[in-house]
Coordinates of C-alpha atoms in Angstrom, one line a residue:
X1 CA 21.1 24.8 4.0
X2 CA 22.5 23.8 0.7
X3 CA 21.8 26.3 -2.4
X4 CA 22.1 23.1 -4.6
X5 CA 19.2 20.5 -4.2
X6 CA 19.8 17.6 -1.9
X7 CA 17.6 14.5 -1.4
X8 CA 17.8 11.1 -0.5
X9 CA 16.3 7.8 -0.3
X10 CA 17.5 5.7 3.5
X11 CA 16.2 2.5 3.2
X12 CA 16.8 -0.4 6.4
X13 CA 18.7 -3.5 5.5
X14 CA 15.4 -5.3 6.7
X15 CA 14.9 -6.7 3.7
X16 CA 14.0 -7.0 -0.3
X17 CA 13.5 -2.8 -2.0
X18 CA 9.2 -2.6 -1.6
X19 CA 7.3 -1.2 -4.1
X20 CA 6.1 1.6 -2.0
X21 CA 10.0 2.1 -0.8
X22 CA 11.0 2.2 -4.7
X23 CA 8.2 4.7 -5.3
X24 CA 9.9 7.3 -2.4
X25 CA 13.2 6.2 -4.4
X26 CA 12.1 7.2 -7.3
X27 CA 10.6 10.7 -6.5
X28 CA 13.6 11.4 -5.0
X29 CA 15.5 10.5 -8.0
X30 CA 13.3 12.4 -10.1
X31 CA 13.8 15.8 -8.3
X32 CA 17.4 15.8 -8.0
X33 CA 18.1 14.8 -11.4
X34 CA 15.0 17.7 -12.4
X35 CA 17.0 20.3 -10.4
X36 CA 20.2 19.6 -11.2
X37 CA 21.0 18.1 -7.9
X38 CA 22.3 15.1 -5.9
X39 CA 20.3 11.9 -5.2
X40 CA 22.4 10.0 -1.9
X41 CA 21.8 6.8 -0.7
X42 CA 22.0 6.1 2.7
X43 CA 21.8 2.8 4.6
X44 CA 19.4 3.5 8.1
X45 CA 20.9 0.2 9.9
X46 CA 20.4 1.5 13.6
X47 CA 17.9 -1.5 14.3
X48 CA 20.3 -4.3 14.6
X49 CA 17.6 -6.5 15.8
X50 CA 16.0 -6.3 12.2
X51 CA 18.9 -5.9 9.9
X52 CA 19.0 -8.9 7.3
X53 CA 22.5 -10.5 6.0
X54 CA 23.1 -9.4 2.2
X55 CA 19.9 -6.9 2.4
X56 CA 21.7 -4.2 1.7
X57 CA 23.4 -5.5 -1.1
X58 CA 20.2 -6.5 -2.7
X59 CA 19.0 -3.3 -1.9
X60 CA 20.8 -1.3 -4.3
X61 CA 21.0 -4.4 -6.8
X62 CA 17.1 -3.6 -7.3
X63 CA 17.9 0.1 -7.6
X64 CA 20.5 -0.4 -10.3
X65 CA 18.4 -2.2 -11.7
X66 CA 15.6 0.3 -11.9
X67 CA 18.2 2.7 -13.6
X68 CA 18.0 5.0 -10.2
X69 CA 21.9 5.7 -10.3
X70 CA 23.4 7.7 -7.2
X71 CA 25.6 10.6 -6.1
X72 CA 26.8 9.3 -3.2
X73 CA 26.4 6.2 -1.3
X74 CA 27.8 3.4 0.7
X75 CA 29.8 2.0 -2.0
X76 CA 30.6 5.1 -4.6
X77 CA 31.8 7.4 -0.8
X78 CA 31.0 11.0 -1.1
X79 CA 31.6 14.0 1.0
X80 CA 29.9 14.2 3.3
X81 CA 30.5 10.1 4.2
X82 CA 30.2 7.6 5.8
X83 CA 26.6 6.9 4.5
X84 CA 25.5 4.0 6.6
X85 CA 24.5 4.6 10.4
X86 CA 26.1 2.4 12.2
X87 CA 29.6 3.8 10.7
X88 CA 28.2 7.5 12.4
X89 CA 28.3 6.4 15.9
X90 CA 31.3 8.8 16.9
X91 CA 29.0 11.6 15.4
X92 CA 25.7 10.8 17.0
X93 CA 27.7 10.5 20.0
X94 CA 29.0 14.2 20.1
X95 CA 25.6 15.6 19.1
X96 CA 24.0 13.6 22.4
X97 CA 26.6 14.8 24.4
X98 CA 25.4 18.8 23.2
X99 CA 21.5 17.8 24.0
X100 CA 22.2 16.7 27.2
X101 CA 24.3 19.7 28.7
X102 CA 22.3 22.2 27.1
X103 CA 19.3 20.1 29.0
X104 CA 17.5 18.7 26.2
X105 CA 18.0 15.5 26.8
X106 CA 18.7 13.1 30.6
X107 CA 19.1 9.5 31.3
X108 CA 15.8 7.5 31.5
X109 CA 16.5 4.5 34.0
X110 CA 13.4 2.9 33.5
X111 CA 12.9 -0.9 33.0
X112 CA 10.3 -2.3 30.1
X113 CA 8.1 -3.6 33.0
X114 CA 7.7 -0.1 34.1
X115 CA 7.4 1.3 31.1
X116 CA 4.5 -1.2 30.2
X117 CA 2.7 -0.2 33.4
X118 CA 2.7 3.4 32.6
X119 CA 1.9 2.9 29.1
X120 CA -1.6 0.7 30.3
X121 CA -2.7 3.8 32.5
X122 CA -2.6 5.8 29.7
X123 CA -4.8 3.1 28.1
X124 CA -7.2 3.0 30.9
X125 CA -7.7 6.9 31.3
X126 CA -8.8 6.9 27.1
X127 CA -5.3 8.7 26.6
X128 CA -2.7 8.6 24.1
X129 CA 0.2 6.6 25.5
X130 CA 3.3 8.5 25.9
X131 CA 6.3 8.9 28.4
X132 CA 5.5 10.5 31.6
X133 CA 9.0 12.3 31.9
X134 CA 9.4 11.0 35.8
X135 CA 13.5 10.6 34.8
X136 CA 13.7 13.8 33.9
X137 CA 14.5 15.2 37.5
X138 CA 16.7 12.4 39.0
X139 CA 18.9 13.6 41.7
X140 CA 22.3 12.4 41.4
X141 CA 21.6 10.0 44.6
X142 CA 18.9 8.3 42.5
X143 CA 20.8 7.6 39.4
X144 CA 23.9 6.1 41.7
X145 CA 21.2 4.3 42.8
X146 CA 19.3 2.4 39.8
X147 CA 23.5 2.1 38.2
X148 CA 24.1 0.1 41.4
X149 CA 21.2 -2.2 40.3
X150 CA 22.7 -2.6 37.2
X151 CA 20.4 -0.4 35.0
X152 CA 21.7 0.8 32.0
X153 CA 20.0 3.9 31.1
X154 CA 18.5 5.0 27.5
X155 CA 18.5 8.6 26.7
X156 CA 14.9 10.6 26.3
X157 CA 14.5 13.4 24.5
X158 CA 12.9 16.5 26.7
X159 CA 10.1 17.5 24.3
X160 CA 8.7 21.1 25.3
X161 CA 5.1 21.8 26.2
X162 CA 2.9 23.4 25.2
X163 CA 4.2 24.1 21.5
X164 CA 2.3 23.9 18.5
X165 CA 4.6 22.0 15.4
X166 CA 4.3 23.2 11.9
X167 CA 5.6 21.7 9.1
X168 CA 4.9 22.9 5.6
X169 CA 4.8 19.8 4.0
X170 CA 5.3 19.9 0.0
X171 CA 2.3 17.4 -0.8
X172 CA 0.0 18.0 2.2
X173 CA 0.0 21.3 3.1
X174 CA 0.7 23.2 6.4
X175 CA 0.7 20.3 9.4
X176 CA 0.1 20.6 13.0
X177 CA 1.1 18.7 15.8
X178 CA 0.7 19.4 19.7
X179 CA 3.6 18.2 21.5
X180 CA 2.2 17.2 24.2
X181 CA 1.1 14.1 22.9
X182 CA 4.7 13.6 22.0
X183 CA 6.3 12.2 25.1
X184 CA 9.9 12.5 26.0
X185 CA 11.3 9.8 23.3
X186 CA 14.5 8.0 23.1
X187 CA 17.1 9.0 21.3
X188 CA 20.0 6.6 22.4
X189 CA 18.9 2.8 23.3
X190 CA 20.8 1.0 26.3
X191 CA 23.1 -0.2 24.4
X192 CA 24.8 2.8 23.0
X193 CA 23.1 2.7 19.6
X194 CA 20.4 6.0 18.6
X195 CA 17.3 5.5 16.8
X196 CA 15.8 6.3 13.7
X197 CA 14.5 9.4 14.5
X198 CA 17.5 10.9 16.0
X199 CA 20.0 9.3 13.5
X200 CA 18.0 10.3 10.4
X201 CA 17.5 14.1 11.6
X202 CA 21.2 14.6 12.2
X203 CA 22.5 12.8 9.2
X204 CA 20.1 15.0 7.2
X205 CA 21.2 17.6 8.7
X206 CA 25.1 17.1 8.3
X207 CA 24.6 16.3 4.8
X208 CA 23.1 19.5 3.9
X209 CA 19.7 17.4 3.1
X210 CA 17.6 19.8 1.2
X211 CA 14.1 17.8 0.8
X212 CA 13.0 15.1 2.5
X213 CA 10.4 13.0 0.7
X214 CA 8.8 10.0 2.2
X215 CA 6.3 8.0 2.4
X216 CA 2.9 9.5 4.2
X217 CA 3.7 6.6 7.1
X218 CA 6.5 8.7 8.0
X219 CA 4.0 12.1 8.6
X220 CA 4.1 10.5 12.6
X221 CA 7.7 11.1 12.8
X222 CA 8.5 14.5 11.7
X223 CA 6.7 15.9 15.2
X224 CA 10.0 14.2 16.6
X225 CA 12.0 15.4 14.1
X226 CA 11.1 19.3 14.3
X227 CA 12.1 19.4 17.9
X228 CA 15.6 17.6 17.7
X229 CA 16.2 20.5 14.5
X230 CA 14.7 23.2 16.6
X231 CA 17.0 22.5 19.9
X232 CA 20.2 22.6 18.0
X233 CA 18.3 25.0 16.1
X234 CA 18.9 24.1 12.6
X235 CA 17.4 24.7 9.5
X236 CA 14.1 22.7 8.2
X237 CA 14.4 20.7 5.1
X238 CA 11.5 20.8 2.7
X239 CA 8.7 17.6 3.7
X240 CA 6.6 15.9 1.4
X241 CA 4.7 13.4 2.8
X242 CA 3.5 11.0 -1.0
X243 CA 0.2 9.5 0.1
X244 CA -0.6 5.4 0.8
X245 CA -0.7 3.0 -1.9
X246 CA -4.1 1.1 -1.8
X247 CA -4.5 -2.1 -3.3
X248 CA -7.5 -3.3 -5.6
X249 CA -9.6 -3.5 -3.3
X250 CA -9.1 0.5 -2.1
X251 CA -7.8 -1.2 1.3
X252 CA -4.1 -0.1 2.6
X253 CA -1.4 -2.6 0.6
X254 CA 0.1 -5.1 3.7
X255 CA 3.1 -6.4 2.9
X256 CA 1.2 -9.8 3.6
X257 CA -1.4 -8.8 1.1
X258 CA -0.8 -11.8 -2.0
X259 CA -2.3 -10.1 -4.6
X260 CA 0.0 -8.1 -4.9
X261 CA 3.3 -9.0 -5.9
X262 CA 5.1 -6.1 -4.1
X263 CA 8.7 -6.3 -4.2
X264 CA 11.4 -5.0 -7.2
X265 CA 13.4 -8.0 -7.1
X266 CA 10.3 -10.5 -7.6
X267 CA 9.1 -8.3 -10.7
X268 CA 13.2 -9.2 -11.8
X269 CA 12.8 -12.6 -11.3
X270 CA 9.2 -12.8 -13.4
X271 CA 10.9 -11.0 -16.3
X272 CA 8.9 -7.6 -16.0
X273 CA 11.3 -4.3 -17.6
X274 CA 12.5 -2.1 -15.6
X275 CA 11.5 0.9 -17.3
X276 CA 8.0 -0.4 -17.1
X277 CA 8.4 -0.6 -13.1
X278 CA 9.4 2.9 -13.2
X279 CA 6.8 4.3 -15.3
X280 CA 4.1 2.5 -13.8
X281 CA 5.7 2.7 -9.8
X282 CA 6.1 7.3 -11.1
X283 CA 2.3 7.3 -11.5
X284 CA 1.4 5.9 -8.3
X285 CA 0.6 9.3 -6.6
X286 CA 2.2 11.6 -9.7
X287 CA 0.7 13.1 -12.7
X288 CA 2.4 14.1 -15.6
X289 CA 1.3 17.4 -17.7
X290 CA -0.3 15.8 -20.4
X291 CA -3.0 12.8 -20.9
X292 CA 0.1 10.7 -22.1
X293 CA 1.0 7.5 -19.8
X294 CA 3.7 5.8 -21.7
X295 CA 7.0 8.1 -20.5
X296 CA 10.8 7.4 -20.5
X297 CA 12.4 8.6 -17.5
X298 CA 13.8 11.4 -19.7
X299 CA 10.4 12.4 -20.3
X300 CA 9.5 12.0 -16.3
X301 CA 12.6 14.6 -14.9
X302 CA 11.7 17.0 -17.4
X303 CA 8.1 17.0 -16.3
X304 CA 8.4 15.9 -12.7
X305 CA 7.2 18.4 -9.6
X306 CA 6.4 18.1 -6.1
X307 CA 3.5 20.4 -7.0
X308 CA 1.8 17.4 -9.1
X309 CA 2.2 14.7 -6.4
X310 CA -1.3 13.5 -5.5
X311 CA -2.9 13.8 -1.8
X312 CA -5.0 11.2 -2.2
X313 CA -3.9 7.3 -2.4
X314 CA -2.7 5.9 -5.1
X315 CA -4.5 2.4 -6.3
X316 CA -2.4 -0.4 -7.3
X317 CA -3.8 -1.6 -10.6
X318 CA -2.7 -5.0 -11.0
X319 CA -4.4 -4.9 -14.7
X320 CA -2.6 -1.4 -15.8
X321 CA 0.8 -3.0 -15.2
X322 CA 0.4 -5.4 -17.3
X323 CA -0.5 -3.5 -20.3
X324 CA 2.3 -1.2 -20.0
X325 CA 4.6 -4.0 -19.0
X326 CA 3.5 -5.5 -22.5
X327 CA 3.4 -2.3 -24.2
X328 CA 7.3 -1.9 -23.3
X329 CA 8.0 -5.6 -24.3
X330 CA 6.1 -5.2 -27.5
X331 CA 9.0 -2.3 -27.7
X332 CA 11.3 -3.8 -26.8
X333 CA 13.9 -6.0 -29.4
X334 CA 13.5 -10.3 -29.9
X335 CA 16.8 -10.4 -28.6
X336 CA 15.9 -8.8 -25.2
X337 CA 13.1 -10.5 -24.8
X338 CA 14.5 -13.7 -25.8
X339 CA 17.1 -13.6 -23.0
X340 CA 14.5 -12.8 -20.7
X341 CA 12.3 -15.9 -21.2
X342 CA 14.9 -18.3 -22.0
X343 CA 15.8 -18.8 -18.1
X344 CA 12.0 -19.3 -17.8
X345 CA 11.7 -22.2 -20.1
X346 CA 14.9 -23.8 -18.5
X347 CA 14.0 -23.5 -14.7
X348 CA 11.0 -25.1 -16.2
X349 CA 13.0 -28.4 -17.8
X350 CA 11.7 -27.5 -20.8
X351 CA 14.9 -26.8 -22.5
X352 CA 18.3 -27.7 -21.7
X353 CA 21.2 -25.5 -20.2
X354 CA 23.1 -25.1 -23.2
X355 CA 21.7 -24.4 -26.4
X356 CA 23.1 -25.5 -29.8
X357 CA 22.3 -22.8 -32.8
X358 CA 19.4 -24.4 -33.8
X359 CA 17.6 -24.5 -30.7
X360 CA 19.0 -21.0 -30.2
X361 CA 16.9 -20.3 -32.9
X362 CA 13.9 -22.2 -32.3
X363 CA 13.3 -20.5 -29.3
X364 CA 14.0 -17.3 -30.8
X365 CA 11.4 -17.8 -33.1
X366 CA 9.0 -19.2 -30.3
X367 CA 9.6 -16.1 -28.3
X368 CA 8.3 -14.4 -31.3
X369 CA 5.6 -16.0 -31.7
X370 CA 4.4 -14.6 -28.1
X371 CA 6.5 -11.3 -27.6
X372 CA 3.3 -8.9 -28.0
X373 CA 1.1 -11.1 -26.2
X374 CA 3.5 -11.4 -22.9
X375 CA 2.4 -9.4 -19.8
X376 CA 5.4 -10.7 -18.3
X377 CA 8.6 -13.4 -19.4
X378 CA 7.9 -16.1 -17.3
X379 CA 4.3 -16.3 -18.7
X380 CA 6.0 -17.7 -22.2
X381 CA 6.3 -21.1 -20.1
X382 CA 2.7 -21.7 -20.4
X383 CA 2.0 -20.1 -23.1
X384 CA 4.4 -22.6 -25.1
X385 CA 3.1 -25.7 -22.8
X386 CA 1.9 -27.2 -26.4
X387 CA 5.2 -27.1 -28.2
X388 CA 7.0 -29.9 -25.5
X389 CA 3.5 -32.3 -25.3
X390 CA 4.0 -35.1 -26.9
X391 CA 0.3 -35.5 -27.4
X392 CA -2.8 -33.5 -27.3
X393 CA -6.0 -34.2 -25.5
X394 CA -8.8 -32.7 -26.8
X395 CA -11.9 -31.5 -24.9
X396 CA -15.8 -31.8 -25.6
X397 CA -15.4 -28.2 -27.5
X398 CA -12.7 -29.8 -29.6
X399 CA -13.8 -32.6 -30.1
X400 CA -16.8 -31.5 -31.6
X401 CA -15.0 -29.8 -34.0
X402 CA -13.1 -32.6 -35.1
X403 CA -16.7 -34.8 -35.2
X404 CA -17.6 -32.7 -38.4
X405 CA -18.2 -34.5 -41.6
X406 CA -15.7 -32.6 -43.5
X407 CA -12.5 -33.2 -41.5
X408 CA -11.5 -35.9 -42.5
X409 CA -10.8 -35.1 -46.2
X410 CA -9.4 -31.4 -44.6
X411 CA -6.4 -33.6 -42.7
X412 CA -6.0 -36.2 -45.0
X413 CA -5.1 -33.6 -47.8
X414 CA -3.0 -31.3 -45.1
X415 CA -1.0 -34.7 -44.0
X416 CA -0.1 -35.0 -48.0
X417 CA 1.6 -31.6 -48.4
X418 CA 2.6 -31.4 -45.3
X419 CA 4.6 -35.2 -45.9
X420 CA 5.4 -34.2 -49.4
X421 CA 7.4 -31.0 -48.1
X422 CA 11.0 -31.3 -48.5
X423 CA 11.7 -27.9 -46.7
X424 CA 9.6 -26.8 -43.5
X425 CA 9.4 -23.0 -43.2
X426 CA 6.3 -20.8 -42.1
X427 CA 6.3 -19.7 -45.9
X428 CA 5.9 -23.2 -47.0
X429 CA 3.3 -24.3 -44.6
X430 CA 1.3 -21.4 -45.8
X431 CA 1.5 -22.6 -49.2
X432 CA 0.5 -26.1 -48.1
X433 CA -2.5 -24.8 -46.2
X434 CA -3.5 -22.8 -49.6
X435 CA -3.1 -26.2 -51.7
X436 CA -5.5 -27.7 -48.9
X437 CA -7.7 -24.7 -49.9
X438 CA -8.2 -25.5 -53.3
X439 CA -8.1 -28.9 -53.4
X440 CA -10.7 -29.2 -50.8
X441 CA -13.0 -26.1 -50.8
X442 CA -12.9 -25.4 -47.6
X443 CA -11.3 -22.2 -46.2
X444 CA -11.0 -19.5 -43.0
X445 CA -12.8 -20.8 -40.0
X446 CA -13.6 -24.3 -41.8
X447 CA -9.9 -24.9 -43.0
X448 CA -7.7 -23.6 -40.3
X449 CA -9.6 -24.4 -36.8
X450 CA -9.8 -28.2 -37.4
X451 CA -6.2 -28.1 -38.4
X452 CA -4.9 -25.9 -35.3
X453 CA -7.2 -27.8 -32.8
X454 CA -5.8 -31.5 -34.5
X455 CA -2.2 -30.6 -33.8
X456 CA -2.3 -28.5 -30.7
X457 CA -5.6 -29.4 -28.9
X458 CA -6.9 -25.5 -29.1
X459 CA -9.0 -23.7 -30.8
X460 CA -7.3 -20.6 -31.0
X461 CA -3.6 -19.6 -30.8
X462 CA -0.9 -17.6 -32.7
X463 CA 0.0 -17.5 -36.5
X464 CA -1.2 -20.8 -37.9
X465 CA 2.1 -21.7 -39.9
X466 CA 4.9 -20.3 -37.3
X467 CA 2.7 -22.4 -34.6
X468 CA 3.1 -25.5 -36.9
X469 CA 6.6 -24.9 -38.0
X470 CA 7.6 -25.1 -34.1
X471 CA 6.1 -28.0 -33.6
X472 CA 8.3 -29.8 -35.9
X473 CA 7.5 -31.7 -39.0
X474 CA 7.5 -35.1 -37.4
X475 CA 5.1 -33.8 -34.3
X476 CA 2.4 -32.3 -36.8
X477 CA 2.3 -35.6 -39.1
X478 CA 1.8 -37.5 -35.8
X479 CA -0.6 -35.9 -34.3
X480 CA -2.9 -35.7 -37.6
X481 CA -2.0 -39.5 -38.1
X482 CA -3.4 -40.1 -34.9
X483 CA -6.9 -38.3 -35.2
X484 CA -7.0 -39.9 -38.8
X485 CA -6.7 -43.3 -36.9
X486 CA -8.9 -42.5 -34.4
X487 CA -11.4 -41.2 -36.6
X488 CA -11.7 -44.3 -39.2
X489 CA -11.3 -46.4 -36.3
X490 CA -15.3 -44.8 -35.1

């Protein structure tokens, strides 16, 4: 085995990178680039049956986009190439061809009916279901015989009996498994192609894999694993098994579990950071030295360690991404944030596609107004709802502000400055209001509510004067005009 630390993160084309799949990712990542090592990237495509069109590519879109950057891979090559399965026929081919003359693996001719039959006795008798091995002795007669009827045979691996399995796993300690209730599996399909657990164990083997970290779903597999590596009797990579990731609820997260959102490229698409993702995705099962949440990913190789990877499940807290999502936006520059909600408020029809300068700058300044109270981009849409009404509706809480006796001479004086204004800035609204203030008396809570609720229809909102410089002028004046109308017309 390799001196220099290995890893790597073998994801199926089946689909969009999962949060869970991004958190074995990203443990990988974190070791290699702790240890000095190399971080590989391998495409696991044996299952042709589930492989999506464009998955991969979107697969390692959403890890670029996490900042997880690679050694070797499908499209960078490498070494010890090529990276995706199905390209590593020839060489699963050879290693069959060693099992089955050194008689640890035969030809299975068994149909799926059959198969199914044997599987429901096992059912019936309160036993784990598992091959019986029946194809293990075939004569040669009986082989020419199902190959006449056309079978195509799969190829079983001969698991020993009788053998207790140990794996020291990294994260859960030393592991047992009886291998008895393995049952001879397959390692080739009818058609030529291996499976997972035969492809993985010799491409991990082949490319000097040092570690092997994984999601605690996996733990089921190894058992297969350790007896393909002990018949061509090979060394065993280090296994850490990270534990399940429980949603709110402290139930296991489904994939069809909607409150959740649970995969990378939908966080993209809402306008979360990616540094965020990571920091909140490294403490789902990982803690660092300190009390301190908030890490770069600097900050997370320097500190990260197999040793410090939980054995319990890890609870996704909706409510804790947020705040750290925010806390990085907060961080983050207007411009960044700007180009993230822009998209928003176009898919929206809110804006148009192309933006003169002083929309441009509008929006910038709209952004703004909301950048440290964003959980996420896309929430600026409703956030800014206000600012592209062309009216307001107010409701009974609102309206009742607006019923008090004072009003009136509170909006009648604003609508003069305001009108009188020959330049509309933030700094000059805030003068206006303070002219208001001691023309009329009336100031805080008495001066500024009625006025916000009067042009925006809430009671409480962002910076009084950037709010009403976004609204425009023209907007403001009409919308006080209108209340003024309303209310003489009572």
């Amino acid at each position: 085995m390799s001196d220099q630390v290995r890893v790597r993160f073998a994801p199926s084309p089946t689909g969009h990178l999962h949060i869970g799949s991004a958190r074995s990712a990203l443990f990988n990542y974190l070791l290699a680039r702790r240890k000095n090592g190399r971080f590989i990237i391998r495409i696991e495509d044996t299952d042709q049956s589930r492989n999506v069109e464009g998955a991969e590519e979107k697969l390692l879109a959403s890890l670029k986009w996490l900042g997880l950057d690679w050694d070797e891979s499908v499209d960078i090559g490498g070494e010890y190439g090529p990276y995706r399965s199905m390209d590593r026929l020839d060489i699963y081919r050879n290693h069959v061809d060693i099992l089955l003359k050194q008689g640890h693996a035969y030809h299975c001719y068994c149909t799926s009916e059959e198969l199914e039959v044997e599987r429901q006795s096992y059912i019936e008798k309160g036993e784990t279901p598992r091959y019986s091995g029946k194809c293990r002795l075939l004569s040669p007669e009986q082989k020419e015989t199902y190959e006449k009827e056309g079978r195509k045979p799969s190829i079983r691996f001969h698991v020993p009996e009788d053998q207790i399995l140990k794996v020291n796993d990294a994260v859960r300690g030393e592991v047992e498994f009886d291998s008895n209730g393995i049952g001879d599996f397959v390692i080739v399909r009818p058609d030529g192609i291996p499976t997972y657990n035969f492809a993985v164990t010799i491409d991990d083997h082949l490319m000097k894999i040092t570690h092997v970290i994984r999601g605690e779903e996996h733990l089921s597999n190894t058992p297969r694993q350790l007896v393909i590596y002990h018949a061509f009797g090979w060394d065993i990579p280090q296994f850490a098994h990270v534990s399940l990731i429980l949603n709110q609820d402290r139930q296991k997260m489904s994939k069809r579990d909607e409150s959740i959102i649970q995969f990378v490229e939908q966080y993209k698409t809402l306008g979360f950071l990616p540094e965020a993702i990571v920091n909140f995705v490294a403490l789902l099962g990982w803690s660092p030295e300190g009390e301190e949440e908030i890490l770069s990913k600097e900050e997370m190789i320097a500190q990260f360690t197999l040793e410090r990877v939980s054995k319990s499940p890890a609870v996704f807290d909706v409510n804790k991404l947020y705040w750290m999502n925010n806390h990085y936006i907060k961080m983050a520059s207007l411009e960044r944030i700007y180009d993230l909600c822009l998209p928003h408020l176009q898919q929206a029809g809110l804006l148009p596609e192309k933006l003169n300068e002083e929309q441009e700058h509008w929006v910038k300044t709209l952004v703004g107004l909301y950048q440290d109270q964003l959980n996420y981009a896309k929430e600026i849409v409703d956030l800014s709802t206000v600012f592209f009404e062309e009216d307001v509706q107010y409701g009974t809480e609102e309206q009742a502000i607006l019923a008090e006796s004072h009003i009136p001479v509170i909006m009648e004086a604003f609508y003069k400055q305001l009108d009188e204004l020959t330049e509309y800035q933030p700094e000059t609204i805030q003068a206006a209001l303070k002219s208001v203030q001691k023309e009329t008396g009336y100031k805080g809570k008495q001066l500024f509510m009625p006025i916000r609720v009067a042009a925006t229809g809430l009671m409480h909102g962002r910076d009084l004067p950037q709010t009403l410089y976004l609204l425009g002028k023209e907007k403001v004046l009409k919308r006080i005009s209108r209340f003024l109308t309303t209310r003489h017309e009572k």
